[in-house]
PDB file of C-alpha atoms in Angstrom:
ATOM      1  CA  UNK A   6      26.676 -64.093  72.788  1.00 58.00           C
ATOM      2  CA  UNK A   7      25.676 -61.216  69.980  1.00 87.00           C
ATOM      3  CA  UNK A   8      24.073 -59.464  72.989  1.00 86.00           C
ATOM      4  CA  UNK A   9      27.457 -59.310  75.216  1.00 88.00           C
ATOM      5  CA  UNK A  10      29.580 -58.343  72.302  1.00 90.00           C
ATOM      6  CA  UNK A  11      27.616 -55.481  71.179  1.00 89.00           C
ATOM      7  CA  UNK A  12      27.117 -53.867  74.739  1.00 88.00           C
ATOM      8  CA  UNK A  13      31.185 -54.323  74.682  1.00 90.00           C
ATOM      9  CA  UNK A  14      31.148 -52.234  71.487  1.00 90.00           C
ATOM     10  CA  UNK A  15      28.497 -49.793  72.250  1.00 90.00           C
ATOM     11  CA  UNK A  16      30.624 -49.372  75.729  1.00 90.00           C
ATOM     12  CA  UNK A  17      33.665 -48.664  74.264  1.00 90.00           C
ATOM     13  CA  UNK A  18      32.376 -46.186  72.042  1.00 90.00           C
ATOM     14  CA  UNK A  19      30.829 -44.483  74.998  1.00 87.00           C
ATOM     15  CA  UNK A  20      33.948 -44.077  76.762  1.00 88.00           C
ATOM     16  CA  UNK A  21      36.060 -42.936  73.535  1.00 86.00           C
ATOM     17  CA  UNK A  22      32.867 -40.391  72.891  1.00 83.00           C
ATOM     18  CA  UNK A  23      33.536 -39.153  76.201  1.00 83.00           C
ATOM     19  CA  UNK A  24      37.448 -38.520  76.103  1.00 81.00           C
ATOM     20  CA  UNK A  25      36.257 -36.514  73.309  1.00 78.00           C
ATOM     21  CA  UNK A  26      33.722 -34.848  74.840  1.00 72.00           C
ATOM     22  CA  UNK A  27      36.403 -33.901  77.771  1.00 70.00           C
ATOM     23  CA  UNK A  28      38.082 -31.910  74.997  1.00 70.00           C
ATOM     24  CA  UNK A  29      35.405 -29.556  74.868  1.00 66.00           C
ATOM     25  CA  UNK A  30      36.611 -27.407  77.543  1.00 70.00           C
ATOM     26  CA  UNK A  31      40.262 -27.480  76.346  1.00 75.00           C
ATOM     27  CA  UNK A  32      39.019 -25.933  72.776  1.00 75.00           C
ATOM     28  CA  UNK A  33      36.613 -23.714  74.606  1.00 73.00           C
ATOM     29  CA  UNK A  34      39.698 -22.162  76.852  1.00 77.00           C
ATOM     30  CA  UNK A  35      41.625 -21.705  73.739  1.00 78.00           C
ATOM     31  CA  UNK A  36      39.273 -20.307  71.767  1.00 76.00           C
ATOM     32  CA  UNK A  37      38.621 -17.887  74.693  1.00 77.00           C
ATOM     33  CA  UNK A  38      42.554 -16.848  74.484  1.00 80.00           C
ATOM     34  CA  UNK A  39      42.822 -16.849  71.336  1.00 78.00           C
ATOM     35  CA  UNK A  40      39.921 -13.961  71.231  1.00 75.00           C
ATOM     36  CA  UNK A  41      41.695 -12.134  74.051  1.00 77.00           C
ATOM     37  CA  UNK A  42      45.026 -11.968  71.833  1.00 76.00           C
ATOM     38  CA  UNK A  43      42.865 -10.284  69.014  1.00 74.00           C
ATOM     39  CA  UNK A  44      41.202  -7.755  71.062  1.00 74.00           C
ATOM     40  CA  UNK A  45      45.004  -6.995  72.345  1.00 76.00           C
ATOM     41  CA  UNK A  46      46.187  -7.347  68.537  1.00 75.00           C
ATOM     42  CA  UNK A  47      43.116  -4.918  67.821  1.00 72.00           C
ATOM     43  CA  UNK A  48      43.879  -2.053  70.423  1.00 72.00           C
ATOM     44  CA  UNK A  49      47.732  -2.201  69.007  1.00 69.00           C
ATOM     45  CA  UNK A  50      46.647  -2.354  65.295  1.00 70.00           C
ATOM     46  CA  UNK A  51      44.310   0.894  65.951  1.00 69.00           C
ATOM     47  CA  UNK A  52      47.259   2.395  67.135  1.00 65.00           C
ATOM     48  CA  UNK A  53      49.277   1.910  64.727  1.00 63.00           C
ATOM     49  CA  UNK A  54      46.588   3.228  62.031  1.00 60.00           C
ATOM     50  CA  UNK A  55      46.058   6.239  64.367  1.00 58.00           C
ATOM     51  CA  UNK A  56      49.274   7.609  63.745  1.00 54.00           C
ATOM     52  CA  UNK A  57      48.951   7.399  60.087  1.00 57.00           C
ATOM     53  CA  UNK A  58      47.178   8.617  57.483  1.00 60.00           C
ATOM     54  CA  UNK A  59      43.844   6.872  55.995  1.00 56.00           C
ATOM     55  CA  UNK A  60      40.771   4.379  57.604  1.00 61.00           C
ATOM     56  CA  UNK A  61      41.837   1.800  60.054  1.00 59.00           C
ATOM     57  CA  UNK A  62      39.695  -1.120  60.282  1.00 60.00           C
ATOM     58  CA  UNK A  63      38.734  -2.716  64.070  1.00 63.00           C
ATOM     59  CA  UNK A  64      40.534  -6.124  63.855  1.00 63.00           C
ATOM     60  CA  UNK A  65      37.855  -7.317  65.960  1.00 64.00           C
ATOM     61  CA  UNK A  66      34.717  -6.325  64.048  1.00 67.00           C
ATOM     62  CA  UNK A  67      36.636  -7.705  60.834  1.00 66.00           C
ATOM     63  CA  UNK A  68      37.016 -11.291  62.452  1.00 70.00           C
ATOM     64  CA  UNK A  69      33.891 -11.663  64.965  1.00 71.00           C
ATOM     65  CA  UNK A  70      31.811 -13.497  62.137  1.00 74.00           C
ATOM     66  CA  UNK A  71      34.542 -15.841  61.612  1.00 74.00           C
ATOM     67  CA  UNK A  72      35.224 -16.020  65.115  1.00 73.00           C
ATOM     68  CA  UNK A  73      31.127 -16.834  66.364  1.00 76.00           C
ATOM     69  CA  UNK A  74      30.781 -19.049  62.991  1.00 80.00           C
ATOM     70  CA  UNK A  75      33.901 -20.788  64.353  1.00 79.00           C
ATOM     71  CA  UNK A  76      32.063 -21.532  67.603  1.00 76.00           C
ATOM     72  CA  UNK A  77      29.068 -22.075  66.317  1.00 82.00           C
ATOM     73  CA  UNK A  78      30.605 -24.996  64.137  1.00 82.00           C
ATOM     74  CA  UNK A  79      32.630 -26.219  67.562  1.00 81.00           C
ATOM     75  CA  UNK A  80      29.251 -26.131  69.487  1.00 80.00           C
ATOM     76  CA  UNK A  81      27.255 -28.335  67.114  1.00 85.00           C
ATOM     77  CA  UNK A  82      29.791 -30.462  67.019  1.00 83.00           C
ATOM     78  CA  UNK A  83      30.373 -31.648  70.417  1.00 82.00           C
ATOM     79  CA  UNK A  84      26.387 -30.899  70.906  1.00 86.00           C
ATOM     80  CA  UNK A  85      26.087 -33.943  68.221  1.00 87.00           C
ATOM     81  CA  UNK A  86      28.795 -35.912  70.156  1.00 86.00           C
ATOM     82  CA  UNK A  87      26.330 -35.490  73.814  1.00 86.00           C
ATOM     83  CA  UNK A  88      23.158 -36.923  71.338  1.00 91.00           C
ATOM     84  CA  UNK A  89      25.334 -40.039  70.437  1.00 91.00           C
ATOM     85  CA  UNK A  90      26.288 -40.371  74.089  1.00 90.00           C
ATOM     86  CA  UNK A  91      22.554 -40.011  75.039  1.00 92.00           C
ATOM     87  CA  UNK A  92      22.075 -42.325  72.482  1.00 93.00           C
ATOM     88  CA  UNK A  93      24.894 -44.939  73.367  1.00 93.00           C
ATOM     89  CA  UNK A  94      23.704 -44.985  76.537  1.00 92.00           C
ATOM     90  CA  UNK A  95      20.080 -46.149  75.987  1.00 94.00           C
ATOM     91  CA  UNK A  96      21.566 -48.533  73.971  1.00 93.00           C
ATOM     92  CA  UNK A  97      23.626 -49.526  77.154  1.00 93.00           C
ATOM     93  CA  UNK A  98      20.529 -49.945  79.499  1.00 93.00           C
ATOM     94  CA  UNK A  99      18.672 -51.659  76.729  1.00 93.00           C
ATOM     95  CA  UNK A 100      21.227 -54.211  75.866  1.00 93.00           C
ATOM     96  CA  UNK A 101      21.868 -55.047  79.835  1.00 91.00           C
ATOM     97  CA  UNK A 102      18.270 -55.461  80.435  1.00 93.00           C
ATOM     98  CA  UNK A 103      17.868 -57.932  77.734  1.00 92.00           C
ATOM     99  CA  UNK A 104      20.930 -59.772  78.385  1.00 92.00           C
ATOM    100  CA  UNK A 105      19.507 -59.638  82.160  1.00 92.00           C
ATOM    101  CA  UNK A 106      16.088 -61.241  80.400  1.00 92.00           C
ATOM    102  CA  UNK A 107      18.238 -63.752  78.397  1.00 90.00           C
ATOM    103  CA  UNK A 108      19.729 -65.132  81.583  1.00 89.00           C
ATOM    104  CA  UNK A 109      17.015 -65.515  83.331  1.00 91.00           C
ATOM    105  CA  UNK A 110      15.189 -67.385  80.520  1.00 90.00           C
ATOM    106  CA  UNK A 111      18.692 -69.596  80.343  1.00 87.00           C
ATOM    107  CA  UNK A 112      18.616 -70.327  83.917  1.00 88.00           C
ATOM    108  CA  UNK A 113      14.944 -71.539  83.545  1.00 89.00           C
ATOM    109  CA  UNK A 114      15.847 -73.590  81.059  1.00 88.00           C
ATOM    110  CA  UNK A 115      18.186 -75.070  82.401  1.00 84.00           C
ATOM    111  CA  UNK A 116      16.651 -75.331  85.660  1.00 85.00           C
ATOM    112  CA  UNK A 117      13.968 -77.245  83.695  1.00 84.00           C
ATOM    113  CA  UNK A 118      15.896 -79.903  81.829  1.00 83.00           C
ATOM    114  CA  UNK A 119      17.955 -80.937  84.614  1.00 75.00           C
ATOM    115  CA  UNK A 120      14.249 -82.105  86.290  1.00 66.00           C
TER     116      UNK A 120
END
């Protein structure tokens, strides 16, 4: 059946969608370490321009729009990956109800001829 083969599909790109989406938390926890290392880069870098002569710049403010334009990217991106998993999903519910429907019919058929 058409009906069974493309709720197998739709189902298995659900569940990769969602090992994906499980990664979300994993780039989110290194992107949060990853800032902490450049606010500790930062405080040693103003040190070091301290104790010489000219302007030091703040690591951090020289990186923070690359940084939130970074997250901002990562954000949409597994924000898109939840609408296709919405998405998948009412595809799911829609393709078992009519496969539901198309056994029912079957079985009436049938039910029908064999009188």
């Amino acid at each position: 059946m058409p009906k069974k083969s493309e709720l197998k599909k739709v189902s298995e790109t659900y569940k990769d969608l969602t090992r994906i989406n499980g990664k979300d938390s994993e780039i989110d926890g290194q992107i949060k370490k990853s800032a902490k290392h450049l606010s500790t880069a930062a405080s040693q870098f103003k040190n070091i321009g301290t104790s010489s002569r000219g302007n030091q710049k703040d690591l951090e403010m020289v990186f923070s729009a690359k940084v939130i334009k970074t997250n901002k990217h990562i954000a949409e991106a597994f924000s898109g990956i939840d609408k296709a998993k919405k998405n998948l999903l009412g595809r799911k519910t829609a393709l078992n109800s009519e496969i539901t429907k198309l056994n029912g019919e079957l079985a009436t058929v049938k039910s029908n001829t064999i009188r």
